[in-house]
Amino acid sequence: MSRVARLGAFIVVTLAILVAGVFIIGGKQYLFSSTYQLKAQFDNVVGLDAGGDVRVGGVHSGTVRSIVLPHKPGEKVTVVMDLGRSTHEIIKQDSVATIETEGLLGNQYLAISFGSARAAEVHNGDTIASQPPLEMADLFQKTSDILDSSQQAIQNATRAAGNLDSISAKIDRGEGTAGALVNDRQLYSNLEQTTSAMRDTMVHAQAGVTDFQENMEAMKHNFFLRGYFKSRGYVDSGELAKNEIERLPQGAPTKQFTYSAKQLFDKQDSAKLKNQKSLNASGEFLANNQFGFAVVVVSAGMEGDTQKELVLTEARAMVVREYLVENFGFDDSQLKTLGMGKQADTNSDAGWGAVQIFIYPAGTEIPPNKQTHPGVASKTMSDQPVQAAAAPTAKPQ
């Protein structure tokens, strides 16, 4: 082959490689395919850069086109993203954008959740909801606080155990007051009181160690506690009955909203909200209208353990109430909860249960709060008044 032919072949191969590279890079950046734009706003993008991945259901489906800083303090950072047209059928108005990290120290990318089937479609240029990203500094601070508290509990337990061992050893050897204990009843009584006080100290120390073990076990589930809280949807079961009433009031509500639990929560046995924006219609009504009080009533299907389903409905009522109180301006003392447990007629979706919000006019008497015993999260179904079990069933709004 002549020199000119070899030079020509080299140029052709180089151009082919260059064109292939352009198409590969352009394909990843969606330069040669049909796209549409969406926006999301964050207080802090924690290292997300323009050109970063956008993933829908864990699949690369777009890129971050630009990140726009706010024009004045108090406003949010706007992230503009290009998405492939194939995602238009699964991203809805109630989809939520979050900033995630690949592994422990990986790059940041933008993740978008699937929308619900009943939600409206998004359009080019729409802004969808977002969740604040997980900041490493806050996690390190929380971890440090947990370790400090746990270390103090272990020190208390060690000191108490050392004192008790020292006293026991002296009694075994017959030293000190061991002989007097046989004849002096008063001395025996005094020592018994001292031992009882030390026993109480050991109980408190053991409780501190138990808290430490629970914190450490929580950290095992995922990086810096994140998965532990996500799997439950709520943190303190002792708060479940804080705003719970024992029954619904007499009379019909002036307004009611009904949702399928499957529409709002991420799992059938979870109290973690998935599509909380679906609750915005009821929240706006509470914020913009006069009313006496309202009740979040949650029921479950007939499957599962009775007591567990009761606690689950109480937890779901609590997190729905917290979302409405935190995002809409009204007197939070006017919003109560009622967990119904298993109900045969709940208009439930495949046993998930239902969430109903009943709004009563001014002048309606608020029923008393549900009473709980120490150490018990809530009453069993046998303790529920008949009227609560016969709560009105509303049609979806």
mmCIF file of C-alpha atoms in Angstrom:
data_model
loop_
_atom_site.group_PDB
_atom_site.id
_atom_site.type_symbol
_atom_site.label_atom_id
_atom_site.label_comp_id
_atom_site.label_asym_id
_atom_site.label_seq_id
_atom_site.Cartn_x
_atom_site.Cartn_y
_atom_site.Cartn_z
ATOM 1 C CA MET A 1 0.000 0.000 0.000
ATOM 2 C CA SER A 2 1.376 3.380 -0.972
ATOM 3 C CA ARG A 3 2.109 6.132 1.519
ATOM 4 C CA VAL A 4 -0.819 8.231 0.279
ATOM 5 C CA ALA A 5 -3.204 5.302 0.680
ATOM 6 C CA ARG A 6 -2.013 4.652 4.224
ATOM 7 C CA LEU A 7 -2.402 8.329 5.094
ATOM 8 C CA GLY A 8 -5.924 8.342 3.641
ATOM 9 C CA ALA A 9 -6.897 5.218 5.594
ATOM 10 C CA PHE A 10 -5.533 6.768 8.805
ATOM 11 C CA ILE A 11 -7.559 9.946 8.257
ATOM 12 C CA VAL A 12 -10.747 7.975 7.543
ATOM 13 C CA VAL A 13 -10.337 5.810 10.672
ATOM 14 C CA THR A 14 -9.602 8.886 12.818
ATOM 15 C CA LEU A 15 -12.686 10.676 11.521
ATOM 16 C CA ALA A 16 -14.821 7.576 12.154
ATOM 17 C CA ILE A 17 -13.576 7.377 15.750
ATOM 18 C CA LEU A 18 -14.225 11.105 16.222
ATOM 19 C CA VAL A 19 -17.773 10.846 14.849
ATOM 20 C CA ALA A 20 -18.500 7.786 17.021
ATOM 21 C CA GLY A 21 -17.203 9.636 20.087
ATOM 22 C CA VAL A 22 -19.384 12.649 19.317
ATOM 23 C CA PHE A 23 -22.461 10.454 18.989
ATOM 24 C CA ILE A 24 -21.670 8.522 22.192
ATOM 25 C CA ILE A 25 -21.103 11.668 24.249
ATOM 26 C CA GLY A 26 -24.038 13.413 22.613
ATOM 27 C CA GLY A 27 -26.265 10.420 23.360
ATOM 28 C CA LYS A 28 -25.397 10.564 27.055
ATOM 29 C CA GLN A 29 -26.070 14.310 27.093
ATOM 30 C CA TYR A 30 -29.291 13.868 25.050
ATOM 31 C CA LEU A 31 -27.996 16.184 22.292
ATOM 32 C CA PHE A 32 -29.504 14.113 19.475
ATOM 33 C CA SER A 33 -32.777 12.990 21.048
ATOM 34 C CA SER A 34 -36.078 14.633 21.926
ATOM 35 C CA THR A 35 -36.104 16.093 25.444
ATOM 36 C CA TYR A 36 -38.136 18.343 27.681
ATOM 37 C CA GLN A 37 -37.146 20.498 30.646
ATOM 38 C CA LEU A 38 -38.137 20.342 34.313
ATOM 39 C CA LYS A 39 -37.005 22.417 37.278
ATOM 40 C CA ALA A 40 -36.525 21.747 40.988
ATOM 41 C CA GLN A 41 -35.526 24.145 43.764
ATOM 42 C CA PHE A 42 -33.230 23.451 46.737
ATOM 43 C CA ASP A 43 -31.787 25.446 49.627
ATOM 44 C CA ASN A 44 -28.413 23.809 48.943
ATOM 45 C CA VAL A 45 -27.330 21.531 46.071
ATOM 46 C CA VAL A 46 -24.389 20.046 48.110
ATOM 47 C CA GLY A 47 -21.925 19.720 45.229
ATOM 48 C CA LEU A 48 -24.265 18.876 42.337
ATOM 49 C CA ASP A 49 -22.772 20.243 39.080
ATOM 50 C CA ALA A 50 -24.145 21.107 35.664
ATOM 51 C CA GLY A 51 -23.883 18.079 33.391
ATOM 52 C CA GLY A 52 -24.599 15.678 36.259
ATOM 53 C CA ASP A 53 -26.821 12.639 35.872
ATOM 54 C CA VAL A 54 -30.586 12.708 36.308
ATOM 55 C CA ARG A 55 -31.973 9.267 37.189
ATOM 56 C CA VAL A 56 -35.562 8.109 37.187
ATOM 57 C CA GLY A 57 -36.102 4.837 39.044
ATOM 58 C CA GLY A 58 -32.302 4.461 39.219
ATOM 59 C CA VAL A 59 -31.925 4.632 35.416
ATOM 60 C CA HIS A 60 -29.965 7.409 33.673
ATOM 61 C CA SER A 61 -32.709 9.422 31.988
ATOM 62 C CA GLY A 62 -31.365 12.945 31.592
ATOM 63 C CA THR A 63 -28.746 15.521 32.557
ATOM 64 C CA VAL A 64 -28.529 18.649 34.657
ATOM 65 C CA ARG A 65 -28.601 21.466 32.135
ATOM 66 C CA SER A 66 -27.813 24.342 34.496
ATOM 67 C CA ILE A 67 -27.859 25.433 38.137
ATOM 68 C CA VAL A 68 -29.159 28.970 38.721
ATOM 69 C CA LEU A 69 -28.299 30.862 41.900
ATOM 70 C CA PRO A 70 -31.034 32.969 43.549
ATOM 71 C CA HIS A 71 -31.186 36.706 42.957
ATOM 72 C CA LYS A 72 -31.469 37.567 46.661
ATOM 73 C CA PRO A 73 -31.083 35.901 50.081
ATOM 74 C CA GLY A 74 -33.996 33.742 51.141
ATOM 75 C CA GLU A 75 -34.668 32.365 47.671
ATOM 76 C CA LYS A 76 -33.710 28.873 46.526
ATOM 77 C CA VAL A 77 -31.216 27.475 44.031
ATOM 78 C CA THR A 78 -32.952 26.354 40.823
ATOM 79 C CA VAL A 79 -31.772 23.193 39.042
ATOM 80 C CA VAL A 80 -32.768 22.949 35.362
ATOM 81 C CA MET A 81 -32.684 19.458 33.848
ATOM 82 C CA ASP A 82 -33.172 17.935 30.400
ATOM 83 C CA LEU A 83 -35.113 14.668 30.423
ATOM 84 C CA GLY A 84 -35.742 12.101 27.707
ATOM 85 C CA ARG A 85 -39.276 11.942 26.322
ATOM 86 C CA SER A 86 -39.522 8.323 27.483
ATOM 87 C CA THR A 87 -39.859 9.548 31.082
ATOM 88 C CA HIS A 88 -42.885 11.729 30.383
ATOM 89 C CA GLU A 89 -45.319 8.924 31.175
ATOM 90 C CA ILE A 90 -43.891 8.142 34.649
ATOM 91 C CA ILE A 91 -42.930 11.599 35.937
ATOM 92 C CA LYS A 92 -46.035 13.382 37.223
ATOM 93 C CA GLN A 93 -46.864 16.559 39.122
ATOM 94 C CA ASP A 94 -46.438 14.725 42.443
ATOM 95 C CA SER A 95 -42.975 13.364 41.591
ATOM 96 C CA VAL A 96 -40.219 14.476 43.967
ATOM 97 C CA ALA A 97 -36.596 15.361 43.119
ATOM 98 C CA THR A 98 -33.782 14.534 45.561
ATOM 99 C CA ILE A 99 -30.009 14.917 45.468
ATOM 100 C CA GLU A 100 -28.296 11.572 46.116
ATOM 101 C CA THR A 101 -24.671 10.449 46.450
ATOM 102 C CA GLU A 102 -23.062 7.450 44.753
ATOM 103 C CA GLY A 103 -21.650 5.452 47.671
ATOM 104 C CA LEU A 104 -19.883 7.150 50.580
ATOM 105 C CA LEU A 105 -17.802 9.736 48.724
ATOM 106 C CA GLY A 106 -19.169 9.440 45.181
ATOM 107 C CA ASN A 107 -20.550 12.088 42.850
ATOM 108 C CA GLN A 108 -23.906 13.715 43.387
ATOM 109 C CA TYR A 109 -26.773 13.036 41.021
ATOM 110 C CA LEU A 110 -30.424 14.053 40.822
ATOM 111 C CA ALA A 111 -33.033 11.333 41.441
ATOM 112 C CA ILE A 112 -36.722 11.740 40.527
ATOM 113 C CA SER A 113 -39.411 9.475 41.970
ATOM 114 C CA PHE A 114 -42.259 7.980 39.958
ATOM 115 C CA GLY A 115 -45.519 9.884 40.067
ATOM 116 C CA SER A 116 -48.887 8.393 40.925
ATOM 117 C CA ALA A 117 -51.258 7.188 38.216
ATOM 118 C CA ARG A 118 -53.921 9.755 39.148
ATOM 119 C CA ALA A 119 -51.605 12.767 39.197
ATOM 120 C CA ALA A 120 -51.527 15.310 36.366
ATOM 121 C CA GLU A 121 -48.819 15.170 33.710
ATOM 122 C CA VAL A 122 -45.861 17.528 33.762
ATOM 123 C CA HIS A 123 -45.212 20.013 30.984
ATOM 124 C CA ASN A 124 -42.058 21.514 29.569
ATOM 125 C CA GLY A 125 -40.666 24.048 32.045
ATOM 126 C CA ASP A 126 -42.690 22.872 35.083
ATOM 127 C CA THR A 127 -41.193 22.949 38.585
ATOM 128 C CA ILE A 128 -41.618 19.745 40.619
ATOM 129 C CA ALA A 129 -41.325 19.269 44.380
ATOM 130 C CA SER A 130 -37.996 18.551 46.045
ATOM 131 C CA GLN A 131 -36.623 17.161 49.294
ATOM 132 C CA PRO A 132 -33.642 18.696 51.104
ATOM 133 C CA PRO A 133 -30.434 16.700 50.554
ATOM 134 C CA LEU A 134 -28.687 14.804 53.329
ATOM 135 C CA GLU A 135 -25.754 16.914 54.581
ATOM 136 C CA MET A 136 -22.669 15.111 55.863
ATOM 137 C CA ALA A 137 -21.876 17.737 58.521
ATOM 138 C CA ASP A 138 -25.228 17.205 60.249
ATOM 139 C CA LEU A 139 -24.769 13.440 60.205
ATOM 140 C CA PHE A 140 -21.303 13.643 61.724
ATOM 141 C CA GLN A 141 -22.601 15.937 64.471
ATOM 142 C CA LYS A 142 -25.497 13.588 65.303
ATOM 143 C CA THR A 143 -23.147 10.611 65.367
ATOM 144 C CA SER A 144 -20.759 12.458 67.678
ATOM 145 C CA ASP A 145 -23.598 13.325 70.077
ATOM 146 C CA ILE A 146 -24.752 9.695 70.159
ATOM 147 C CA LEU A 147 -21.246 8.432 70.919
ATOM 148 C CA ASP A 148 -20.746 11.018 73.696
ATOM 149 C CA SER A 149 -24.028 10.048 75.359
ATOM 150 C CA SER A 150 -23.256 6.350 75.038
ATOM 151 C CA GLN A 151 -19.777 6.741 76.484
ATOM 152 C CA GLN A 152 -21.185 8.497 79.566
ATOM 153 C CA ALA A 153 -23.725 5.691 80.062
ATOM 154 C CA ILE A 154 -20.998 3.051 79.866
ATOM 155 C CA GLN A 155 -18.864 4.922 82.401
ATOM 156 C CA ASN A 156 -21.787 5.098 84.833
ATOM 157 C CA ALA A 157 -22.424 1.383 84.428
ATOM 158 C CA THR A 158 -18.736 0.559 84.976
ATOM 159 C CA ARG A 159 -18.531 2.627 88.169
ATOM 160 C CA ALA A 160 -21.713 1.077 89.573
ATOM 161 C CA ALA A 161 -20.566 -2.452 88.748
ATOM 162 C CA GLY A 162 -17.149 -1.795 90.339
ATOM 163 C CA ASN A 163 -18.732 -0.559 93.568
ATOM 164 C CA LEU A 164 -20.996 -3.579 93.767
ATOM 165 C CA ASP A 165 -18.126 -6.017 93.118
ATOM 166 C CA SER A 166 -16.034 -4.366 95.835
ATOM 167 C CA ILE A 167 -18.796 -4.707 98.433
ATOM 168 C CA SER A 168 -19.513 -8.315 97.463
ATOM 169 C CA ALA A 169 -15.842 -9.276 97.753
ATOM 170 C CA LYS A 170 -15.570 -7.836 101.268
ATOM 171 C CA ILE A 171 -18.702 -9.690 102.420
ATOM 172 C CA ASP A 172 -17.372 -12.984 100.984
ATOM 173 C CA ARG A 173 -14.090 -12.567 102.923
ATOM 174 C CA GLY A 174 -15.868 -11.645 106.172
ATOM 175 C CA GLU A 175 -14.240 -8.226 106.344
ATOM 176 C CA GLY A 176 -15.733 -5.045 107.772
ATOM 177 C CA THR A 177 -19.342 -5.374 108.902
ATOM 178 C CA ALA A 178 -19.905 -8.912 107.610
ATOM 179 C CA GLY A 179 -19.841 -10.376 111.129
ATOM 180 C CA ALA A 180 -22.014 -7.613 112.563
ATOM 181 C CA LEU A 181 -24.680 -8.317 109.948
ATOM 182 C CA VAL A 182 -25.452 -11.640 111.653
ATOM 183 C CA ASN A 183 -26.300 -10.011 115.012
ATOM 184 C CA ASP A 184 -27.193 -6.366 114.294
ATOM 185 C CA ARG A 185 -30.565 -6.091 112.566
ATOM 186 C CA GLN A 186 -30.323 -2.317 112.229
ATOM 187 C CA LEU A 187 -27.013 -2.561 110.420
ATOM 188 C CA TYR A 188 -28.529 -5.189 108.124
ATOM 189 C CA SER A 189 -31.447 -2.868 107.309
ATOM 190 C CA ASN A 190 -29.112 0.041 106.531
ATOM 191 C CA LEU A 191 -27.043 -2.104 104.170
ATOM 192 C CA GLU A 192 -30.196 -3.405 102.496
ATOM 193 C CA GLN A 193 -31.300 0.171 101.751
ATOM 194 C CA THR A 194 -27.861 0.955 100.335
ATOM 195 C CA THR A 195 -27.974 -2.134 98.126
ATOM 196 C CA SER A 196 -31.434 -1.163 96.858
ATOM 197 C CA ALA A 197 -30.187 2.305 95.880
ATOM 198 C CA MET A 198 -27.255 0.755 94.042
ATOM 199 C CA ARG A 199 -29.611 -1.610 92.255
ATOM 200 C CA ASP A 200 -31.586 1.400 90.962
ATOM 201 C CA THR A 201 -28.334 2.933 89.745
ATOM 202 C CA MET A 202 -27.534 -0.260 87.845
ATOM 203 C CA VAL A 203 -30.977 -0.223 86.222
ATOM 204 C CA HIS A 204 -30.438 3.329 84.955
ATOM 205 C CA ALA A 205 -26.948 2.431 83.767
ATOM 206 C CA GLN A 206 -28.261 -0.629 81.955
ATOM 207 C CA ALA A 207 -30.919 1.541 80.286
ATOM 208 C CA GLY A 208 -28.145 3.831 79.061
ATOM 209 C CA VAL A 209 -26.224 0.875 77.631
ATOM 210 C CA THR A 210 -29.414 -0.381 75.944
ATOM 211 C CA ASP A 211 -29.888 3.033 74.297
ATOM 212 C CA PHE A 212 -26.296 2.842 73.089
ATOM 213 C CA GLN A 213 -26.829 -0.618 71.598
ATOM 214 C CA GLU A 214 -30.005 0.543 69.824
ATOM 215 C CA ASN A 215 -28.169 3.548 68.356
ATOM 216 C CA MET A 216 -25.320 1.339 67.156
ATOM 217 C CA GLU A 217 -27.766 -1.166 65.632
ATOM 218 C CA ALA A 218 -29.518 1.679 63.816
ATOM 219 C CA MET A 219 -26.223 2.761 62.280
ATOM 220 C CA LYS A 220 -25.697 -0.747 60.851
ATOM 221 C CA HIS A 221 -28.814 -0.584 58.690
ATOM 222 C CA ASN A 222 -27.462 2.105 56.416
ATOM 223 C CA PHE A 223 -24.925 4.873 56.223
ATOM 224 C CA PHE A 224 -25.287 7.242 59.194
ATOM 225 C CA LEU A 225 -28.844 6.257 60.269
ATOM 226 C CA ARG A 226 -30.519 7.173 56.995
ATOM 227 C CA GLY A 227 -32.161 3.829 56.235
ATOM 228 C CA TYR A 228 -33.229 3.302 59.858
ATOM 229 C CA PHE A 229 -35.587 6.257 59.864
ATOM 230 C CA LYS A 230 -36.744 5.771 56.275
ATOM 231 C CA SER A 231 -37.891 2.214 56.971
ATOM 232 C CA ARG A 232 -40.323 3.342 59.692
ATOM 233 C CA GLY A 233 -41.717 6.694 58.565
ATOM 234 C CA TYR A 234 -41.803 7.951 62.164
ATOM 235 C CA VAL A 235 -39.357 7.967 65.095
ATOM 236 C CA ASP A 236 -41.084 8.035 68.520
ATOM 237 C CA SER A 237 -44.000 5.640 69.033
ATOM 238 C CA GLY A 238 -44.764 7.432 72.305
ATOM 239 C CA GLU A 239 -46.019 10.405 70.268
ATOM 240 C CA LEU A 240 -48.698 8.422 68.438
ATOM 241 C CA ALA A 241 -51.560 9.249 70.813
ATOM 242 C CA LYS A 242 -50.487 12.805 71.643
ATOM 243 C CA ASN A 243 -53.236 14.365 69.519
ATOM 244 C CA GLU A 244 -55.505 11.324 69.204
ATOM 245 C CA ILE A 245 -59.153 11.424 70.266
ATOM 246 C CA GLU A 246 -61.054 8.358 71.402
ATOM 247 C CA ARG A 247 -63.956 8.673 68.959
ATOM 248 C CA LEU A 248 -65.525 10.859 66.267
ATOM 249 C CA PRO A 249 -67.965 13.575 67.386
ATOM 250 C CA GLN A 250 -71.726 13.573 66.935
ATOM 251 C CA GLY A 251 -73.022 15.133 63.723
ATOM 252 C CA ALA A 252 -71.897 15.163 60.115
ATOM 253 C CA PRO A 253 -68.745 16.986 58.910
ATOM 254 C CA THR A 254 -69.046 20.014 56.650
ATOM 255 C CA LYS A 255 -66.190 18.814 54.427
ATOM 256 C CA GLN A 256 -64.332 15.555 53.995
ATOM 257 C CA PHE A 257 -61.389 14.263 51.977
ATOM 258 C CA THR A 258 -60.617 10.596 51.324
ATOM 259 C CA TYR A 259 -57.393 9.018 50.062
ATOM 260 C CA SER A 260 -56.254 5.469 49.493
ATOM 261 C CA ALA A 261 -53.349 4.572 51.778
ATOM 262 C CA LYS A 262 -51.599 3.111 48.730
ATOM 263 C CA GLN A 263 -51.740 6.583 47.161
ATOM 264 C CA LEU A 264 -49.961 8.216 50.128
ATOM 265 C CA PHE A 265 -47.537 5.673 51.648
ATOM 266 C CA ASP A 266 -44.555 3.864 50.144
ATOM 267 C CA LYS A 267 -45.263 0.394 51.602
ATOM 268 C CA GLN A 268 -48.297 -1.501 52.889
ATOM 269 C CA ASP A 269 -46.765 -1.788 56.380
ATOM 270 C CA SER A 270 -45.091 1.652 56.478
ATOM 271 C CA ALA A 271 -46.086 5.087 57.759
ATOM 272 C CA LYS A 272 -43.618 6.919 55.493
ATOM 273 C CA LEU A 273 -45.328 9.393 53.152
ATOM 274 C CA LYS A 274 -44.619 8.906 49.454
ATOM 275 C CA ASN A 275 -46.966 11.323 47.652
ATOM 276 C CA GLN A 276 -47.586 13.907 50.348
ATOM 277 C CA LYS A 277 -48.496 16.562 47.784
ATOM 278 C CA SER A 278 -51.756 14.700 47.287
ATOM 279 C CA LEU A 279 -52.739 16.087 50.703
ATOM 280 C CA ASN A 280 -52.336 19.704 49.584
ATOM 281 C CA ALA A 281 -56.023 20.156 48.682
ATOM 282 C CA SER A 282 -57.110 19.346 52.236
ATOM 283 C CA GLY A 283 -54.278 21.461 53.691
ATOM 284 C CA GLU A 284 -55.285 24.487 51.612
ATOM 285 C CA PHE A 285 -58.898 24.071 52.695
ATOM 286 C CA LEU A 286 -57.847 24.039 56.376
ATOM 287 C CA ALA A 287 -55.658 27.114 55.874
ATOM 288 C CA ASN A 288 -58.221 29.173 53.951
ATOM 289 C CA ASN A 289 -61.518 28.365 55.703
ATOM 290 C CA GLN A 290 -63.009 28.788 59.149
ATOM 291 C CA PHE A 291 -63.814 25.538 60.962
ATOM 292 C CA GLY A 292 -64.221 24.134 64.456
ATOM 293 C CA PHE A 293 -61.790 21.260 64.298
ATOM 294 C CA ALA A 294 -60.709 18.435 61.956
ATOM 295 C CA VAL A 295 -59.784 14.773 62.410
ATOM 296 C CA VAL A 296 -57.351 12.620 60.404
ATOM 297 C CA VAL A 297 -58.973 9.164 60.469
ATOM 298 C CA VAL A 298 -56.894 6.212 59.205
ATOM 299 C CA SER A 299 -58.077 2.626 58.802
ATOM 300 C CA ALA A 300 -56.399 -0.579 57.626
ATOM 301 C CA GLY A 301 -57.595 -3.649 55.749
ATOM 302 C CA MET A 302 -58.520 -6.914 57.413
ATOM 303 C CA GLU A 303 -55.132 -8.590 56.879
ATOM 304 C CA GLY A 304 -52.311 -8.749 59.430
ATOM 305 C CA ASP A 305 -52.059 -8.637 63.228
ATOM 306 C CA THR A 306 -54.812 -6.607 64.924
ATOM 307 C CA GLN A 307 -52.552 -4.722 67.352
ATOM 308 C CA LYS A 308 -49.858 -4.010 64.745
ATOM 309 C CA GLU A 309 -52.433 -2.673 62.275
ATOM 310 C CA LEU A 310 -53.864 -0.426 65.017
ATOM 311 C CA VAL A 311 -50.444 1.048 65.783
ATOM 312 C CA LEU A 312 -49.795 1.450 62.028
ATOM 313 C CA THR A 313 -53.014 3.451 61.541
ATOM 314 C CA GLU A 314 -52.150 5.661 64.531
ATOM 315 C CA ALA A 315 -48.670 6.287 63.070
ATOM 316 C CA ARG A 316 -50.095 7.113 59.634
ATOM 317 C CA ALA A 317 -52.580 9.550 61.163
ATOM 318 C CA MET A 318 -49.719 11.206 63.063
ATOM 319 C CA VAL A 319 -47.468 11.715 60.001
ATOM 320 C CA VAL A 320 -50.371 13.043 57.890
ATOM 321 C CA ARG A 321 -51.174 15.526 60.678
ATOM 322 C CA GLU A 322 -47.517 16.579 60.920
ATOM 323 C CA TYR A 323 -47.337 17.215 57.160
ATOM 324 C CA LEU A 324 -50.467 19.385 57.186
ATOM 325 C CA VAL A 325 -49.386 21.341 60.286
ATOM 326 C CA GLU A 326 -45.864 21.991 58.977
ATOM 327 C CA ASN A 327 -46.884 23.097 55.479
ATOM 328 C CA PHE A 328 -50.153 25.008 55.951
ATOM 329 C CA GLY A 329 -50.906 27.885 58.289
ATOM 330 C CA PHE A 330 -53.694 27.086 60.747
ATOM 331 C CA ASP A 331 -54.094 26.435 64.474
ATOM 332 C CA ASP A 332 -52.587 22.981 64.978
ATOM 333 C CA SER A 333 -54.675 22.429 68.120
ATOM 334 C CA GLN A 334 -57.692 22.170 65.785
ATOM 335 C CA LEU A 335 -56.341 19.060 64.018
ATOM 336 C CA LYS A 336 -56.764 15.706 65.798
ATOM 337 C CA THR A 337 -56.013 12.081 64.841
ATOM 338 C CA LEU A 338 -57.836 8.764 65.149
ATOM 339 C CA GLY A 339 -56.300 5.371 64.285
ATOM 340 C CA MET A 340 -59.080 2.865 63.615
ATOM 341 C CA GLY A 341 -56.996 -0.280 63.071
ATOM 342 C CA LYS A 342 -58.535 -3.054 60.944
ATOM 343 C CA GLN A 343 -61.873 -2.135 59.359
ATOM 344 C CA ALA A 344 -63.984 -4.334 57.087
ATOM 345 C CA ASP A 345 -65.452 -1.486 54.999
ATOM 346 C CA THR A 346 -62.661 1.024 54.302
ATOM 347 C CA ASN A 347 -62.795 1.345 50.493
ATOM 348 C CA SER A 348 -59.203 0.133 50.795
ATOM 349 C CA ASP A 349 -56.943 -0.671 47.868
ATOM 350 C CA ALA A 350 -55.906 -4.351 48.143
ATOM 351 C CA GLY A 351 -55.849 -4.239 51.935
ATOM 352 C CA TRP A 352 -53.806 -1.018 52.245
ATOM 353 C CA GLY A 353 -56.539 0.906 54.057
ATOM 354 C CA ALA A 354 -57.771 4.476 53.719
ATOM 355 C CA VAL A 355 -57.043 7.995 55.028
ATOM 356 C CA GLN A 356 -59.988 10.322 55.656
ATOM 357 C CA ILE A 357 -59.965 13.946 56.841
ATOM 358 C CA PHE A 358 -63.264 15.072 58.414
ATOM 359 C CA ILE A 359 -63.739 18.815 58.951
ATOM 360 C CA TYR A 360 -66.393 19.909 61.485
ATOM 361 C CA PRO A 361 -68.042 23.344 61.900
ATOM 362 C CA ALA A 362 -67.397 25.746 64.765
ATOM 363 C CA GLY A 363 -69.239 24.811 67.936
ATOM 364 C CA THR A 364 -68.780 21.045 67.507
ATOM 365 C CA GLU A 365 -67.634 19.488 70.779
ATOM 366 C CA ILE A 366 -64.206 17.881 70.539
ATOM 367 C CA PRO A 367 -64.206 14.347 72.045
ATOM 368 C CA PRO A 368 -61.686 13.646 74.847
ATOM 369 C CA ASN A 369 -58.161 12.508 74.037
ATOM 370 C CA LYS A 370 -57.469 8.798 73.963
ATOM 371 C CA GLN A 371 -56.006 7.564 77.250
ATOM 372 C CA THR A 372 -52.981 5.251 77.155
ATOM 373 C CA HIS A 373 -51.244 3.293 79.878
ATOM 374 C CA PRO A 374 -47.490 3.670 80.533
ATOM 375 C CA GLY A 375 -45.430 1.590 78.151
ATOM 376 C CA VAL A 376 -48.354 0.934 75.792
ATOM 377 C CA ALA A 377 -48.479 2.763 72.486
ATOM 378 C CA SER A 378 -52.258 2.605 72.143
ATOM 379 C CA LYS A 379 -55.410 0.738 73.085
ATOM 380 C CA THR A 380 -56.420 -2.536 71.546
ATOM 381 C CA MET A 381 -59.422 -2.746 69.284
ATOM 382 C CA SER A 382 -61.588 -3.981 72.156
ATOM 383 C CA ASP A 383 -61.067 -0.606 73.853
ATOM 384 C CA GLN A 384 -62.349 1.385 70.865
ATOM 385 C CA PRO A 385 -65.789 3.016 71.316
ATOM 386 C CA VAL A 386 -68.518 1.761 69.007
ATOM 387 C CA GLN A 387 -68.988 5.177 67.461
ATOM 388 C CA ALA A 388 -65.379 5.391 66.310
ATOM 389 C CA ALA A 389 -65.670 2.036 64.590
ATOM 390 C CA ALA A 390 -68.735 3.332 62.788
ATOM 391 C CA ALA A 391 -67.004 6.381 61.293
ATOM 392 C CA PRO A 392 -68.608 7.708 58.106
ATOM 393 C CA THR A 393 -67.016 6.596 54.901
ATOM 394 C CA ALA A 394 -66.445 9.420 52.406
ATOM 395 C CA LYS A 395 -66.026 9.244 48.691
ATOM 396 C CA PRO A 396 -62.753 10.519 47.242
ATOM 397 C CA GLN A 397 -62.751 14.234 46.570
#
